[in-house]
Short mmCIF file of C-alpha atoms in Angstrom, two decimals:
data_model
loop_
_atom_site.label_atom_id
_atom_site.label_comp_id
_atom_site.label_asym_id
_atom_site.label_seq_id
_atom_site.Cartn_x
_atom_site.Cartn_y
_atom_site.Cartn_z
CA MET K 25 90.20 55.79 87.44
CA ASP K 26 92.91 54.10 85.31
CA ARG K 27 96.06 52.35 86.59
CA LEU K 28 98.33 55.34 85.89
CA GLU K 29 96.19 57.68 88.03
CA LYS K 30 96.08 55.07 90.83
CA ASN K 31 99.87 54.72 90.76
CA GLN K 32 100.28 58.50 90.87
CA LEU K 33 97.95 58.73 93.86
CA HIS K 34 99.75 55.89 95.60
CA GLU K 35 103.15 57.46 95.01
CA GLY K 36 101.83 60.82 96.26
CA GLU K 37 100.71 59.43 99.62
CA GLY K 38 102.70 60.88 102.50
CA LEU K 39 104.04 63.77 100.47
CA PRO K 40 103.23 67.29 101.64
CA GLN K 41 100.40 68.78 99.62
CA LYS K 42 101.02 72.06 97.90
CA LYS K 43 99.18 74.95 99.49
CA LYS K 44 96.63 76.68 97.38
CA ARG K 45 98.18 79.91 96.18
CA LYS K 46 96.42 82.91 97.71
CA ILE K 47 95.61 85.98 95.72
CA PRO K 48 97.94 88.76 96.98
CA TRP K 49 95.15 91.27 97.55
CA SER K 50 97.41 93.57 99.56
CA MET K 51 99.95 93.75 96.75
CA LEU K 52 97.22 94.30 94.16
CA TYR K 53 95.81 97.12 96.26
CA ILE K 54 99.23 98.72 96.62
CA ALA K 55 99.85 98.42 92.89
CA ALA K 56 96.46 99.99 92.20
CA THR K 57 97.32 102.87 94.54
CA ILE K 58 100.62 103.57 92.81
CA VAL K 59 99.02 103.34 89.36
CA ALA K 60 96.30 105.77 90.46
CA VAL K 61 98.90 108.26 91.69
CA LEU K 62 100.91 107.93 88.46
CA LEU K 63 97.84 108.26 86.26
CA PHE K 64 96.79 111.33 88.17
CA GLY K 65 100.16 112.88 87.47
CA VAL K 66 100.12 111.87 83.80
CA PHE K 67 96.60 112.98 82.90
CA ASN K 68 96.27 115.99 85.19
CA ARG K 69 98.20 118.73 83.43
CA LYS K 70 97.71 121.06 86.36
CA PHE K 71 99.39 118.55 88.69
CA GLY K 72 102.39 118.54 86.36
CA ASP K 73 102.51 122.33 86.55
CA VAL K 74 103.40 121.99 90.23
CA PHE K 75 106.93 120.88 89.37
CA ARG K 76 107.45 123.81 87.00
CA THR K 77 106.14 126.15 89.68
CA ILE K 78 108.43 124.62 92.32
CA GLY K 79 111.39 125.18 89.98
CA ASN K 80 110.77 128.92 90.16
CA LEU K 81 110.39 129.11 93.94
CA THR K 82 112.99 129.79 96.61
CA PRO K 83 114.62 126.40 97.26
CA GLY K 84 115.72 127.22 100.81
CA PHE K 85 112.17 127.70 102.06
CA LEU K 86 110.95 124.58 100.25
CA THR K 87 113.71 122.60 101.96
CA LEU K 88 112.54 123.97 105.30
CA ALA K 89 108.99 122.88 104.43
CA ILE K 90 110.21 119.30 103.88
CA LEU K 91 112.20 119.35 107.13
CA ILE K 92 109.12 120.57 108.98
CA ILE K 93 107.14 117.63 107.60
CA LEU K 94 109.84 115.23 108.85
CA VAL K 95 109.69 116.83 112.29
CA TYR K 96 105.93 116.29 112.26
CA PHE K 97 106.46 112.58 111.50
CA LEU K 98 108.94 112.36 114.38
CA PHE K 99 106.41 113.88 116.78
CA GLU K 100 103.76 111.46 115.53
CA GLY K 101 105.93 108.42 116.14
CA GLU K 102 107.35 109.53 119.48
CA ILE K 103 104.00 110.48 121.01
CA PHE K 104 102.65 107.08 120.01
CA ARG K 105 105.70 105.34 121.53
CA LEU K 106 105.17 107.32 124.74
CA LEU K 107 101.53 106.26 125.03
CA LEU K 108 102.36 102.67 124.12
CA ARG K 109 104.93 102.49 126.93
CA SER K 110 102.17 103.29 129.41
CA GLN K 111 100.68 99.92 128.44
CA GLY K 112 104.00 98.17 128.92
CA TYR K 113 104.94 97.83 125.22
CA HIS K 114 108.11 99.21 123.68
CA ILE K 115 108.90 99.77 120.01
CA SER K 116 111.93 101.38 118.38
CA VAL K 117 112.14 104.93 117.02
CA LYS K 118 112.29 103.45 113.52
CA ALA K 119 109.13 101.43 114.14
CA GLY K 120 107.41 104.52 115.49
CA LEU K 121 108.28 106.53 112.37
CA LYS K 122 107.17 103.70 110.11
CA ASN K 123 103.90 103.37 111.98
CA SER K 124 103.20 107.10 111.79
CA LEU K 125 103.80 107.29 108.03
CA LEU K 126 101.70 104.19 107.37
CA GLY K 127 98.91 105.60 109.50
CA LEU K 128 98.93 108.90 107.62
CA TYR K 129 99.08 107.12 104.26
CA TYR K 130 96.05 104.94 104.92
CA SER K 131 94.20 107.88 106.50
CA TYR K 132 94.83 110.00 103.42
CA ILE K 133 93.49 107.43 100.97
CA THR K 134 90.34 106.40 102.85
CA PRO K 135 87.10 108.39 103.40
CA SER K 136 87.03 110.39 106.65
CA SER K 137 90.52 109.06 107.46
CA THR K 138 88.96 105.78 108.66
CA GLY K 139 91.72 103.47 107.43
CA GLY K 140 94.67 104.79 109.39
CA GLN K 141 94.16 103.32 112.87
CA PRO K 142 92.93 99.86 111.72
CA MET K 143 95.94 99.42 109.45
CA GLN K 144 98.33 100.65 112.15
CA ALA K 145 96.84 98.10 114.55
CA ALA K 146 97.25 95.36 111.94
CA TYR K 147 100.92 96.23 111.35
CA LEU K 148 101.61 96.39 115.09
CA LEU K 149 100.11 92.93 115.55
CA ARG K 150 102.14 91.56 112.66
CA ASP K 151 105.49 93.17 113.46
CA SER K 152 105.47 93.70 117.24
CA LYS K 153 102.86 91.12 118.38
CA ILE K 154 100.89 93.85 120.16
CA PRO K 155 97.26 92.76 120.69
CA VAL K 156 94.77 94.62 118.53
CA GLY K 157 92.68 95.73 121.50
CA ILE K 158 95.66 97.38 123.19
CA SER K 159 97.04 99.05 120.07
CA THR K 160 93.55 100.30 119.14
CA ALA K 161 93.08 101.83 122.59
CA VAL K 162 96.45 103.58 122.41
CA LEU K 163 95.80 104.80 118.86
CA ILE K 164 92.45 106.28 119.91
CA ILE K 165 94.11 107.97 122.89
CA LYS K 166 96.73 109.33 120.49
CA PHE K 167 93.94 110.65 118.25
CA MET K 168 92.22 112.30 121.21
CA CYS K 169 95.46 113.96 122.33
CA PHE K 170 95.92 115.41 118.86
CA GLN K 171 92.28 116.51 118.69
CA CYS K 172 92.64 118.34 122.00
CA ALA K 173 95.67 120.22 120.66
CA PHE K 174 93.92 120.75 117.31
CA VAL K 175 90.81 122.30 118.85
CA LEU K 176 92.77 124.35 121.39
CA VAL K 177 95.12 125.96 118.85
CA SER K 178 92.28 126.48 116.36
CA LEU K 179 90.10 128.11 119.01
CA VAL K 180 92.92 130.50 119.99
CA SER K 181 93.46 131.23 116.28
CA PHE K 182 89.76 131.90 115.78
CA LEU K 183 89.55 134.30 118.71
CA GLY K 184 92.73 136.08 117.63
CA MET K 185 91.61 136.40 114.00
CA TYR K 186 87.91 137.04 114.59
CA HIS K 187 88.00 140.83 114.13
CA SER K 188 90.14 140.52 111.00
CA LEU K 189 87.84 137.83 109.56
CA THR K 190 84.71 139.92 110.11
CA VAL K 191 86.29 142.66 107.99
CA GLN K 192 88.18 140.73 105.30
CA ASN K 193 86.51 137.33 104.97
CA PRO K 194 83.31 136.94 107.05
CA GLY K 195 82.03 134.07 104.90
CA ILE K 196 84.43 131.57 106.45
CA ILE K 197 83.39 132.25 110.05
CA PRO K 198 80.42 129.79 110.06
CA PHE K 199 82.65 127.02 108.66
CA ALA K 200 85.26 127.62 111.35
CA ILE K 201 82.60 127.51 114.10
CA LEU K 202 81.12 124.31 112.66
CA GLY K 203 84.58 122.74 112.45
CA LEU K 204 85.35 123.62 116.07
CA ALA K 205 82.03 122.10 117.16
CA VAL K 206 82.46 118.87 115.16
CA ASN K 207 86.07 118.30 116.19
CA GLY K 208 85.29 119.13 119.81
CA ALA K 209 82.39 116.65 119.78
CA SER K 210 84.69 113.95 118.37
CA ILE K 211 86.79 114.12 121.56
CA LEU K 212 83.71 113.41 123.69
CA LEU K 213 82.54 110.67 121.32
CA PHE K 214 85.79 108.71 121.38
CA SER K 215 86.35 109.23 125.10
CA ALA K 216 83.04 107.39 125.69
CA LEU K 217 84.71 104.21 124.36
CA PHE K 218 86.81 104.06 127.53
CA TYR K 219 83.66 103.85 129.66
CA LYS K 220 83.39 100.08 130.05
CA PRO K 221 79.58 99.76 129.77
CA VAL K 222 79.76 101.57 126.41
CA LEU K 223 82.59 99.33 125.22
CA HIS K 224 80.73 96.23 126.40
CA THR K 225 77.57 97.31 124.56
CA LEU K 226 79.52 97.83 121.33
CA CYS K 227 81.19 94.43 121.65
CA ARG K 228 77.83 92.77 122.28
CA PHE K 229 76.52 94.46 119.16
CA ALA K 230 79.54 93.12 117.23
CA LYS K 231 78.72 89.62 118.48
CA TRP K 232 75.09 90.06 117.43
CA LEU K 233 76.24 91.03 113.94
CA GLY K 234 78.56 88.03 113.93
CA GLY K 235 75.59 85.76 114.54
CA LYS K 236 73.39 87.38 111.90
CA PHE K 237 75.64 87.10 108.87
CA ARG K 238 76.59 83.70 107.55
CA PHE K 239 80.07 84.68 106.35
CA LEU K 240 80.83 85.96 109.86
CA ARG K 241 79.46 82.84 111.54
CA LYS K 242 81.89 80.76 109.50
CA ARG K 243 84.85 82.60 111.01
CA LYS K 244 86.24 80.27 113.64
CA GLY K 245 86.96 81.91 116.97
CA LEU K 246 85.33 85.24 116.07
CA MET K 247 83.43 85.50 119.35
CA ASP K 248 86.55 84.72 121.36
CA SER K 249 88.44 87.37 119.38
CA ILE K 250 85.80 89.96 120.27
CA ASP K 251 86.07 89.00 123.95
CA ARG K 252 89.87 89.33 123.84
CA PHE K 253 89.58 92.68 122.10
CA GLU K 254 87.21 93.95 124.80
CA ALA K 255 89.52 92.76 127.57
CA ASP K 256 92.64 94.24 125.95
CA PHE K 257 90.97 97.53 125.06
CA GLY K 258 89.45 97.83 128.51
CA SER K 259 92.86 97.31 130.11
CA TYR K 260 93.69 100.95 129.31
CA THR K 261 91.19 102.15 131.91
CA ASP K 262 92.60 99.72 134.49
CA ASP K 263 95.12 101.55 136.64
CA PHE K 264 94.24 104.76 134.81
CA ALA K 265 95.98 106.83 137.48
CA GLY K 266 99.28 105.36 136.34
CA LYS K 267 98.65 106.54 132.78
CA GLN K 268 97.63 110.14 133.52
CA LYS K 269 101.16 111.53 133.19
CA SER K 270 101.64 110.00 129.75
CA LEU K 271 98.20 111.23 128.70
CA ILE K 272 98.99 114.80 129.76
CA ALA K 273 102.38 114.56 128.05
CA GLY K 274 100.64 113.32 124.90
CA VAL K 275 98.37 116.38 124.82
CA LEU K 276 101.21 118.81 125.56
CA LEU K 277 103.44 117.28 122.86
CA SER K 278 100.56 117.30 120.38
CA ILE K 279 100.35 121.10 120.60
CA PRO K 280 103.80 121.72 119.04
CA GLN K 281 103.14 118.81 116.67
CA PHE K 282 100.01 120.50 115.34
CA ILE K 283 101.79 123.86 115.13
CA VAL K 284 104.60 122.23 113.16
CA GLN K 285 102.08 120.67 110.76
CA MET K 286 100.34 124.02 110.25
CA SER K 287 103.69 125.77 109.66
CA VAL K 288 104.35 124.15 106.27
CA ILE K 289 102.23 126.74 104.49
CA TYR K 290 104.32 129.59 105.95
CA PHE K 291 107.48 128.34 104.25
CA ILE K 292 105.58 127.85 101.00
CA PHE K 293 104.25 131.41 101.42
CA ARG K 294 107.83 132.66 101.80
CA ALA K 295 109.02 130.53 98.87
CA PHE K 296 106.61 132.47 96.66
CA GLY K 297 108.45 135.63 97.64
CA TYR K 298 105.97 137.03 100.19
CA HIS K 299 107.24 138.45 103.46
CA ASN K 300 104.68 141.10 104.43
CA VAL K 301 102.58 138.86 106.73
CA SER K 302 103.67 137.47 110.08
CA TYR K 303 104.22 133.79 110.80
CA LEU K 304 101.54 133.77 113.51
CA GLU K 305 98.89 135.12 111.16
CA ILE K 306 99.62 132.51 108.46
CA LEU K 307 99.65 129.81 111.14
CA ALA K 308 96.27 130.97 112.47
CA VAL K 309 94.66 131.06 109.03
CA GLN K 310 95.99 127.58 108.21
CA SER K 311 94.66 126.14 111.47
CA LEU K 312 91.24 127.65 110.75
CA LEU K 313 91.30 126.14 107.28
CA GLN K 314 92.19 122.75 108.73
CA VAL K 315 89.47 122.81 111.38
CA SER K 316 86.89 123.89 108.78
CA VAL K 317 87.46 121.01 106.35
CA SER K 318 88.93 118.19 108.45
CA PHE K 319 85.57 116.48 108.98
CA MET K 320 84.78 116.25 105.26
CA PRO K 321 84.25 112.59 104.24
CA MET K 322 86.44 112.58 101.11
CA PRO K 323 89.88 110.91 101.27
CA GLY K 324 92.30 113.54 102.54
CA ALA K 325 89.35 115.99 102.46
CA SER K 326 90.18 116.32 98.77
CA GLY K 327 88.24 119.04 97.02
CA ALA K 328 87.29 120.72 100.29
CA GLN K 329 90.95 121.42 101.06
CA GLU K 330 91.58 123.06 97.68
CA ILE K 331 88.38 125.10 97.76
CA GLY K 332 88.99 126.07 101.37
CA PHE K 333 92.55 127.15 100.65
CA SER K 334 91.32 129.40 97.85
CA SER K 335 88.82 131.01 100.23
CA PHE K 336 91.06 131.35 103.28
CA PHE K 337 94.25 132.49 101.51
CA ARG K 338 92.86 134.63 98.69
CA ASN K 339 93.99 137.79 100.52
CA TYR K 340 97.55 136.49 100.93
CA PHE K 341 98.54 135.13 97.50
CA VAL K 342 97.70 138.29 95.55
CA ASN K 343 100.08 138.11 92.56
CA ASP K 344 97.82 135.89 90.45
CA ASP K 345 99.48 132.83 91.97
CA LEU K 346 96.74 131.53 94.27
CA TYR K 347 96.09 128.40 92.20
CA ALA K 348 99.79 127.62 91.95
CA ALA K 349 100.04 128.00 95.73
CA VAL K 350 97.14 125.59 96.23
CA MET K 351 98.83 122.92 94.11
CA VAL K 352 102.26 123.34 95.70
CA TRP K 353 100.76 123.26 99.19
CA ARG K 354 98.74 120.11 98.44
CA PHE K 355 101.76 118.46 96.89
CA PHE K 356 103.85 118.97 100.03
CA THR K 357 101.12 118.19 102.57
CA TYR K 358 99.18 115.44 100.77
CA TYR K 359 100.56 113.95 97.55
CA LEU K 360 104.12 113.73 98.86
CA VAL K 361 102.89 111.79 101.91
CA VAL K 362 100.75 109.50 99.73
CA ILE K 363 103.66 108.74 97.40
CA ALA K 364 106.10 108.16 100.28
CA GLY K 365 103.56 106.00 102.11
CA ALA K 366 102.82 103.90 99.03
CA LEU K 367 106.53 103.29 98.46
CA MET K 368 106.99 102.32 102.11
CA VAL K 369 104.07 99.88 101.95
CA VAL K 370 105.50 98.24 98.82
CA VAL K 371 109.00 97.93 100.29
CA ASP K 372 107.62 96.66 103.61
CA GLN K 373 105.50 94.00 101.90
CA PHE K 374 108.43 92.70 99.88
CA LEU K 375 110.73 92.63 102.92
CA TYR K 376 108.08 90.89 105.00
CA ARG K 377 107.43 88.28 102.31
CA ARG K 378 111.14 87.63 101.94
CA LYS K 379 111.43 87.26 105.71
CA ARG K 380 108.56 84.77 105.81
CA LEU K 381 110.05 82.77 102.95
CA GLY K 382 113.37 82.69 104.77
CA GLU K 383 111.72 81.49 107.96
CA ALA K 384 109.79 78.83 106.04
CA SER K 385 112.96 77.60 104.34
CA ALA K 386 114.81 77.45 107.67
CA ALA K 387 111.95 75.44 109.19
CA LEU K 388 112.03 72.75 106.49
CA PRO K 389 113.73 69.51 107.66
CA GLU K 390 117.15 68.91 106.14
CA GLU K 391 117.22 66.22 103.47
CA ASP K 392 118.78 62.93 104.63
CA PRO K 393 121.79 62.25 102.35
CA HIS K 394 121.23 58.50 102.67
CA VAL K 395 117.74 58.85 101.24
CA SER K 396 118.95 60.81 98.21
CA GLN K 397 121.48 58.09 97.51
#
């Protein structure tokens, strides 16, 4: 080492070392998501046809479809806030709406909707300092409330439409029965997590995995984090009697929420100029479509939704506009949510980074003017 390098090292002693710049994986992922959406729109000519089709539809009914989607978001956020309050945590209406949109966005872009709840829990920990175990428990309860409403409304729809289906479209009956069975079983499966021996067994398994893989063993405090998660998650079953009212309210509010979500297609149906079928019938068919494809493992049940729509609604869009209806419906119920969610994630990341930079700057010690002189 020469004298110049030694002097530089000597002069650098005591100075704060620059932190190694981390790769912004979250921002890269967001950018990749937006690029994927844009490329889909650029290279998929049929996707572009949606906008030309929308231009020829009745604007009033399309506006109502958008308003209905916003009402659905409001239900999503408010039911979650209600269940969260039962655990002693309070978030604002704005935070509830943000959390609901982010949850739907990540659910729509991950297989079997597996990314929604983990990302919601991560955001709640970051923004509201709510422990992951507690937020996960509440999110699973929220999911179960919605599933109860989902299965109940779909079962009523199936019974009410059964005779008509046997005559007009008997091929979809097995899919509807399978969907009811799978979604009903999911309620029992997730409810088992609130039985403490089951939760304890799963956490022990997580610890066993943590000891088997080297990259997990290197994570400092992993075992303690699993213990805290188990304690926080298990706290939901403590004093369960005090949470029963909010749980019942969550199920009852999820029924109109699900009905609102299933109503979007009716306004699209009317925007195409149809008015010869009742609202209840369109609602029932849409709920049967949803229950038949919701368990498909593709992100947003893509592919299954489009094929299912063509099968379930072929007797309703009869003016050679079935494909156009599929694309418009998917745009309003899927792509619009993905685009809005991606934009919200980008804006949120930039605001959060700016906030952290501001906090870091405020925490730096003020420079002594005598030293600078």
